[in-house]
Amino acid sequence: MRGVYAGICLYLFLAALNVLGSGLGTFGQASDFLTQLFAYGENPFVALLAGVLVTMIVQSSSFTSALIVTLVASGEMTLGTAVFAIMGANIGTAVTGVIVALANVRIRRNFRRSFTAALMHDFFNILTVLVVFPLELISGLFHEAGRGMFSRLAGWMADVIGLEEVARPNSPIKLITQPVVELFNGIGAWLMPTLAGQGLLVAGLGLLLMFIALIFMVQNLRGALLRHMDGLFRTYFFRSDLRAYSVGLVSTVLVQSSTITSSLMVPLAGAGVVRLRRVLPFMMGANLGTTVTSLLAATANPVAAAMTVALFHVTFNLTGTAIWWPLRYVPLKVATWYGKLAARQTRYAFIFLIGVFLVIPLLGIGAVELFTSLR
């Protein structure tokens, strides 16, 4: 019975993530605000911060990537600058895990573990951007088209691979949760007169459903089911860092969404089912797994820039793994330190969430635009 109960809670949790994404996606498509964020994307800093902000708003790096490819294809953004927006999308997609961790805020020990797990995803991406961004920016200054070393490598690989067009892959999770998503979309359409309002209402209902499902799921995990799952996860799925990395990679390829796999890991880590030291390799694998999905999806787009953007995404995550795998104690230590701080004083969790994903991007974009206008 606990297994059935956990399955129902898991289904509702996954459905809630897709309802949230559907609502925010609807809002993004109904408003030209997102496109305007990239209107001045010729500046790499603006492109990076806009990538963070847009992905945070729509909860989907796939949506951001598609928007970037569209802007590149229409000539509104150069490919050399688009890669910086992709870096920002990598950071922005990690916001869901932080939101999920807040569901455990009432139980300090569980909240510390779950928030630390979410931070590992964030800090891996942030630290990788701190390394890749200056290398790409500086090397781009010596190229006639403004392309840096990583975007040139991605372009070369796109020419070598030359994949034929295939149909965009469907996520099995999206298929099985589609009835719930359609139900909430119907409720939003019935209650709200505008498309943007409908999107915001559906997103709010999805967020509420996610918290409810997550609270019940965590309560169930702390019961007898935890004792059975604990042995299975520790002795098989997460026995070593390499195995945890492989699980993150394969599971993300199967469900076609790193948001789902990384967000699902947060409550498991919070309940003690997965050791925190195994979470970071899992997140690294999930990051690489989502690039496989993007790569397959890019072949459905006849624009050559789509493949180059997708291959840059692959290169970015492979570079991050190559750097931080031998140095994984660095993001692990930073995440553990801040997780303990947030557990003692909850306001630091909200400061991180609002500051990193909203305040810093907005202030950064405003400061760059002000500086540019004064020149």
Short mmCIF file of N, CA and C in Angstrom, two decimals, residues 106-203:
data_model
loop_
_atom_site.label_atom_id
_atom_site.label_comp_id
_atom_site.label_asym_id
_atom_site.label_seq_id
_atom_site.Cartn_x
_atom_site.Cartn_y
_atom_site.Cartn_z
N ARG A 106 9.68 23.10 6.77
CA ARG A 106 9.20 22.92 8.15
C ARG A 106 10.07 21.96 8.94
N ILE A 107 10.77 21.05 8.28
CA ILE A 107 11.60 20.05 8.96
C ILE A 107 13.06 20.38 8.67
N ARG A 108 13.78 20.90 9.66
CA ARG A 108 15.10 21.48 9.43
C ARG A 108 16.07 20.48 8.82
N ARG A 109 16.13 19.25 9.33
CA ARG A 109 17.12 18.27 8.84
C ARG A 109 16.83 17.90 7.39
N ASN A 110 15.57 17.66 7.09
CA ASN A 110 15.20 17.32 5.71
C ASN A 110 15.43 18.50 4.77
N PHE A 111 15.13 19.69 5.27
CA PHE A 111 15.32 20.88 4.44
C PHE A 111 16.79 21.11 4.14
N ARG A 112 17.65 20.90 5.14
CA ARG A 112 19.09 21.07 4.91
C ARG A 112 19.59 20.13 3.82
N ARG A 113 19.17 18.87 3.90
CA ARG A 113 19.63 17.90 2.92
C ARG A 113 19.06 18.20 1.52
N SER A 114 17.76 18.48 1.45
CA SER A 114 17.15 18.72 0.14
C SER A 114 17.64 20.01 -0.49
N PHE A 115 17.83 21.06 0.32
CA PHE A 115 18.32 22.33 -0.23
C PHE A 115 19.77 22.20 -0.68
N THR A 116 20.56 21.44 0.07
CA THR A 116 21.95 21.19 -0.34
C THR A 116 21.99 20.44 -1.66
N ALA A 117 21.10 19.46 -1.82
CA ALA A 117 21.04 18.70 -3.07
C ALA A 117 20.69 19.61 -4.25
N ALA A 118 19.74 20.52 -4.04
CA ALA A 118 19.37 21.45 -5.10
C ALA A 118 20.52 22.40 -5.43
N LEU A 119 21.25 22.84 -4.40
CA LEU A 119 22.36 23.75 -4.61
C LEU A 119 23.49 23.12 -5.42
N MET A 120 23.64 21.81 -5.32
CA MET A 120 24.70 21.14 -6.09
C MET A 120 24.48 21.32 -7.59
N HIS A 121 23.23 21.26 -8.00
CA HIS A 121 22.89 21.49 -9.41
C HIS A 121 23.21 22.94 -9.78
N ASP A 122 22.86 23.86 -8.90
CA ASP A 122 23.09 25.29 -9.16
C ASP A 122 24.58 25.61 -9.25
N PHE A 123 25.33 25.17 -8.23
CA PHE A 123 26.74 25.55 -8.16
C PHE A 123 27.57 24.88 -9.25
N PHE A 124 27.19 23.68 -9.65
CA PHE A 124 27.90 23.04 -10.77
C PHE A 124 27.79 23.91 -12.02
N ASN A 125 26.58 24.39 -12.30
CA ASN A 125 26.37 25.23 -13.49
C ASN A 125 27.01 26.60 -13.33
N ILE A 126 26.88 27.19 -12.16
CA ILE A 126 27.45 28.52 -11.93
C ILE A 126 28.97 28.49 -12.05
N LEU A 127 29.61 27.50 -11.42
CA LEU A 127 31.07 27.39 -11.47
C LEU A 127 31.56 27.10 -12.88
N THR A 128 30.79 26.29 -13.63
CA THR A 128 31.18 26.01 -15.01
C THR A 128 31.09 27.27 -15.87
N VAL A 129 30.05 28.08 -15.65
CA VAL A 129 29.92 29.35 -16.37
C VAL A 129 31.08 30.28 -16.03
N LEU A 130 31.50 30.31 -14.78
CA LEU A 130 32.61 31.17 -14.37
C LEU A 130 33.91 30.80 -15.08
N VAL A 131 34.03 29.54 -15.50
CA VAL A 131 35.22 29.10 -16.23
C VAL A 131 35.04 29.30 -17.73
N VAL A 132 33.90 28.84 -18.29
CA VAL A 132 33.69 28.83 -19.73
C VAL A 132 33.44 30.24 -20.27
N PHE A 133 32.68 31.06 -19.54
CA PHE A 133 32.31 32.40 -20.02
C PHE A 133 33.53 33.25 -20.41
N PRO A 134 34.51 33.44 -19.51
CA PRO A 134 35.65 34.28 -19.91
C PRO A 134 36.47 33.68 -21.04
N LEU A 135 36.61 32.34 -21.07
CA LEU A 135 37.36 31.70 -22.16
C LEU A 135 36.67 31.94 -23.50
N GLU A 136 35.35 31.80 -23.52
CA GLU A 136 34.58 32.01 -24.75
C GLU A 136 34.61 33.49 -25.15
N LEU A 137 34.49 34.38 -24.18
CA LEU A 137 34.46 35.81 -24.46
C LEU A 137 35.81 36.31 -25.00
N ILE A 138 36.88 35.93 -24.33
CA ILE A 138 38.21 36.40 -24.73
C ILE A 138 38.62 35.83 -26.08
N SER A 139 38.38 34.53 -26.27
CA SER A 139 38.77 33.91 -27.54
C SER A 139 37.92 34.44 -28.70
N GLY A 140 36.70 34.90 -28.41
CA GLY A 140 35.84 35.46 -29.44
C GLY A 140 36.33 36.81 -29.94
N LEU A 141 37.11 37.51 -29.13
CA LEU A 141 37.63 38.82 -29.53
C LEU A 141 38.62 38.70 -30.70
N PHE A 142 39.19 37.50 -30.88
CA PHE A 142 40.20 37.31 -31.92
C PHE A 142 39.64 36.58 -33.14
N HIS A 143 38.31 36.53 -33.22
CA HIS A 143 37.66 35.87 -34.36
C HIS A 143 36.83 36.91 -35.12
N GLU A 144 36.89 36.85 -36.45
CA GLU A 144 36.21 37.87 -37.25
C GLU A 144 34.70 37.90 -37.05
N ALA A 145 34.10 36.72 -36.77
CA ALA A 145 32.66 36.66 -36.55
C ALA A 145 32.29 36.73 -35.08
N GLY A 146 33.27 36.90 -34.21
CA GLY A 146 33.01 37.01 -32.79
C GLY A 146 32.74 35.70 -32.09
N ARG A 147 33.06 34.57 -32.73
CA ARG A 147 32.82 33.27 -32.12
C ARG A 147 34.01 32.86 -31.26
N GLY A 148 33.72 32.38 -30.07
CA GLY A 148 34.76 31.91 -29.17
C GLY A 148 35.17 30.48 -29.46
N MET A 149 36.07 29.96 -28.67
CA MET A 149 36.64 28.63 -28.91
C MET A 149 35.59 27.53 -28.80
N PHE A 150 34.66 27.67 -27.88
CA PHE A 150 33.66 26.62 -27.69
C PHE A 150 32.60 26.64 -28.79
N SER A 151 32.18 27.82 -29.21
CA SER A 151 31.19 27.90 -30.28
C SER A 151 31.80 27.47 -31.61
N ARG A 152 33.10 27.75 -31.83
CA ARG A 152 33.77 27.29 -33.05
C ARG A 152 33.88 25.77 -33.06
N LEU A 153 34.17 25.19 -31.88
CA LEU A 153 34.24 23.73 -31.78
C LEU A 153 32.88 23.11 -32.07
N ALA A 154 31.81 23.72 -31.53
CA ALA A 154 30.45 23.22 -31.77
C ALA A 154 30.08 23.33 -33.24
N GLY A 155 30.46 24.45 -33.88
CA GLY A 155 30.18 24.61 -35.30
C GLY A 155 30.91 23.59 -36.16
N TRP A 156 32.16 23.31 -35.78
CA TRP A 156 32.93 22.29 -36.52
C TRP A 156 32.28 20.92 -36.38
N MET A 157 31.84 20.58 -35.17
CA MET A 157 31.18 19.29 -34.96
C MET A 157 29.87 19.20 -35.72
N ALA A 158 29.13 20.31 -35.80
CA ALA A 158 27.87 20.31 -36.54
C ALA A 158 28.11 20.02 -38.02
N ASP A 159 29.20 20.58 -38.56
CA ASP A 159 29.53 20.32 -39.96
C ASP A 159 29.95 18.87 -40.18
N VAL A 160 30.69 18.32 -39.23
CA VAL A 160 31.18 16.94 -39.36
C VAL A 160 30.05 15.94 -39.24
N ILE A 161 29.15 16.16 -38.24
CA ILE A 161 28.07 15.20 -37.99
C ILE A 161 27.06 15.19 -39.14
N GLY A 162 26.54 16.36 -39.48
CA GLY A 162 25.60 16.47 -40.60
C GLY A 162 24.40 15.54 -40.48
N LEU A 163 23.77 15.50 -39.31
CA LEU A 163 22.63 14.59 -39.09
C LEU A 163 21.43 14.98 -39.95
N GLU A 164 20.68 13.98 -40.39
CA GLU A 164 19.45 14.22 -41.11
C GLU A 164 18.33 14.57 -40.14
N GLU A 165 17.28 15.18 -40.68
CA GLU A 165 16.16 15.57 -39.84
C GLU A 165 15.39 14.35 -39.33
N VAL A 166 15.00 14.42 -38.07
CA VAL A 166 14.17 13.38 -37.47
C VAL A 166 13.05 14.07 -36.71
N ALA A 167 12.04 13.30 -36.35
CA ALA A 167 10.93 13.88 -35.58
C ALA A 167 11.40 14.23 -34.18
N ARG A 168 10.85 15.28 -33.64
CA ARG A 168 11.19 15.69 -32.27
C ARG A 168 10.72 14.60 -31.30
N PRO A 169 11.59 14.12 -30.40
CA PRO A 169 11.19 13.05 -29.50
C PRO A 169 10.15 13.51 -28.49
N ASN A 170 9.23 12.62 -28.17
CA ASN A 170 8.21 12.92 -27.18
C ASN A 170 8.64 12.38 -25.82
N SER A 171 8.48 13.18 -24.79
CA SER A 171 8.81 12.73 -23.45
C SER A 171 7.72 11.79 -22.94
N PRO A 172 8.08 10.58 -22.47
CA PRO A 172 7.06 9.67 -21.94
C PRO A 172 6.36 10.23 -20.71
N ILE A 173 7.09 11.03 -19.92
CA ILE A 173 6.49 11.64 -18.74
C ILE A 173 5.41 12.63 -19.15
N LYS A 174 5.68 13.40 -20.21
CA LYS A 174 4.68 14.36 -20.69
C LYS A 174 3.44 13.65 -21.22
N LEU A 175 3.65 12.50 -21.84
CA LEU A 175 2.51 11.76 -22.39
C LEU A 175 1.59 11.24 -21.29
N ILE A 176 2.17 10.66 -20.24
CA ILE A 176 1.33 10.06 -19.20
C ILE A 176 0.70 11.11 -18.28
N THR A 177 1.31 12.30 -18.22
CA THR A 177 0.74 13.35 -17.38
C THR A 177 -0.10 14.34 -18.18
N GLN A 178 -0.24 14.11 -19.48
CA GLN A 178 -0.98 15.02 -20.34
C GLN A 178 -2.42 15.25 -19.90
N PRO A 179 -3.15 14.20 -19.43
CA PRO A 179 -4.54 14.45 -18.98
C PRO A 179 -4.63 15.48 -17.86
N VAL A 180 -3.70 15.41 -16.90
CA VAL A 180 -3.72 16.37 -15.79
C VAL A 180 -3.40 17.77 -16.30
N VAL A 181 -2.41 17.87 -17.19
CA VAL A 181 -2.04 19.16 -17.76
C VAL A 181 -3.21 19.78 -18.52
N GLU A 182 -3.90 18.97 -19.32
CA GLU A 182 -5.05 19.46 -20.08
C GLU A 182 -6.19 19.90 -19.16
N LEU A 183 -6.36 19.18 -18.04
CA LEU A 183 -7.40 19.55 -17.07
C LEU A 183 -7.12 20.94 -16.50
N PHE A 184 -5.88 21.18 -16.09
CA PHE A 184 -5.55 22.48 -15.50
C PHE A 184 -5.57 23.59 -16.55
N ASN A 185 -5.15 23.27 -17.77
CA ASN A 185 -5.24 24.26 -18.84
C ASN A 185 -6.69 24.64 -19.12
N GLY A 186 -7.59 23.64 -19.03
CA GLY A 186 -9.02 23.91 -19.22
C GLY A 186 -9.57 24.80 -18.12
N ILE A 187 -9.14 24.55 -16.88
CA ILE A 187 -9.57 25.38 -15.76
C ILE A 187 -9.09 26.82 -15.95
N GLY A 188 -7.82 26.96 -16.38
CA GLY A 188 -7.27 28.30 -16.60
C GLY A 188 -8.00 29.04 -17.70
N ALA A 189 -8.33 28.33 -18.79
CA ALA A 189 -9.04 28.95 -19.91
C ALA A 189 -10.44 29.37 -19.51
N TRP A 190 -11.06 28.61 -18.60
CA TRP A 190 -12.42 28.89 -18.15
C TRP A 190 -12.47 30.09 -17.21
N LEU A 191 -11.43 30.24 -16.38
CA LEU A 191 -11.45 31.28 -15.36
C LEU A 191 -10.82 32.60 -15.79
N MET A 192 -9.85 32.53 -16.73
CA MET A 192 -9.12 33.75 -17.10
C MET A 192 -9.42 34.16 -18.54
N PRO A 193 -9.68 35.45 -18.76
CA PRO A 193 -10.04 35.91 -20.11
C PRO A 193 -8.85 36.04 -21.07
N THR A 194 -7.65 36.29 -20.53
CA THR A 194 -6.48 36.49 -21.38
C THR A 194 -5.55 35.28 -21.32
N LEU A 195 -4.75 35.11 -22.39
CA LEU A 195 -3.85 33.97 -22.46
C LEU A 195 -2.73 34.09 -21.42
N ALA A 196 -2.23 35.30 -21.21
CA ALA A 196 -1.18 35.51 -20.22
C ALA A 196 -1.70 35.21 -18.81
N GLY A 197 -2.93 35.68 -18.50
CA GLY A 197 -3.53 35.39 -17.21
C GLY A 197 -3.78 33.91 -17.02
N GLN A 198 -4.20 33.24 -18.09
CA GLN A 198 -4.41 31.79 -18.04
C GLN A 198 -3.11 31.08 -17.68
N GLY A 199 -2.02 31.51 -18.32
CA GLY A 199 -0.73 30.88 -18.05
C GLY A 199 -0.29 31.05 -16.61
N LEU A 200 -0.46 32.26 -16.07
CA LEU A 200 -0.06 32.52 -14.69
C LEU A 200 -0.92 31.73 -13.71
N LEU A 201 -2.23 31.62 -13.97
CA LEU A 201 -3.11 30.86 -13.08
C LEU A 201 -2.73 29.38 -13.10
N VAL A 202 -2.53 28.82 -14.28
CA VAL A 202 -2.16 27.41 -14.40
C VAL A 202 -0.82 27.16 -13.71
N ALA A 203 0.13 28.08 -13.86
CA ALA A 203 1.43 27.93 -13.20
C ALA A 203 1.27 27.93 -11.68
#
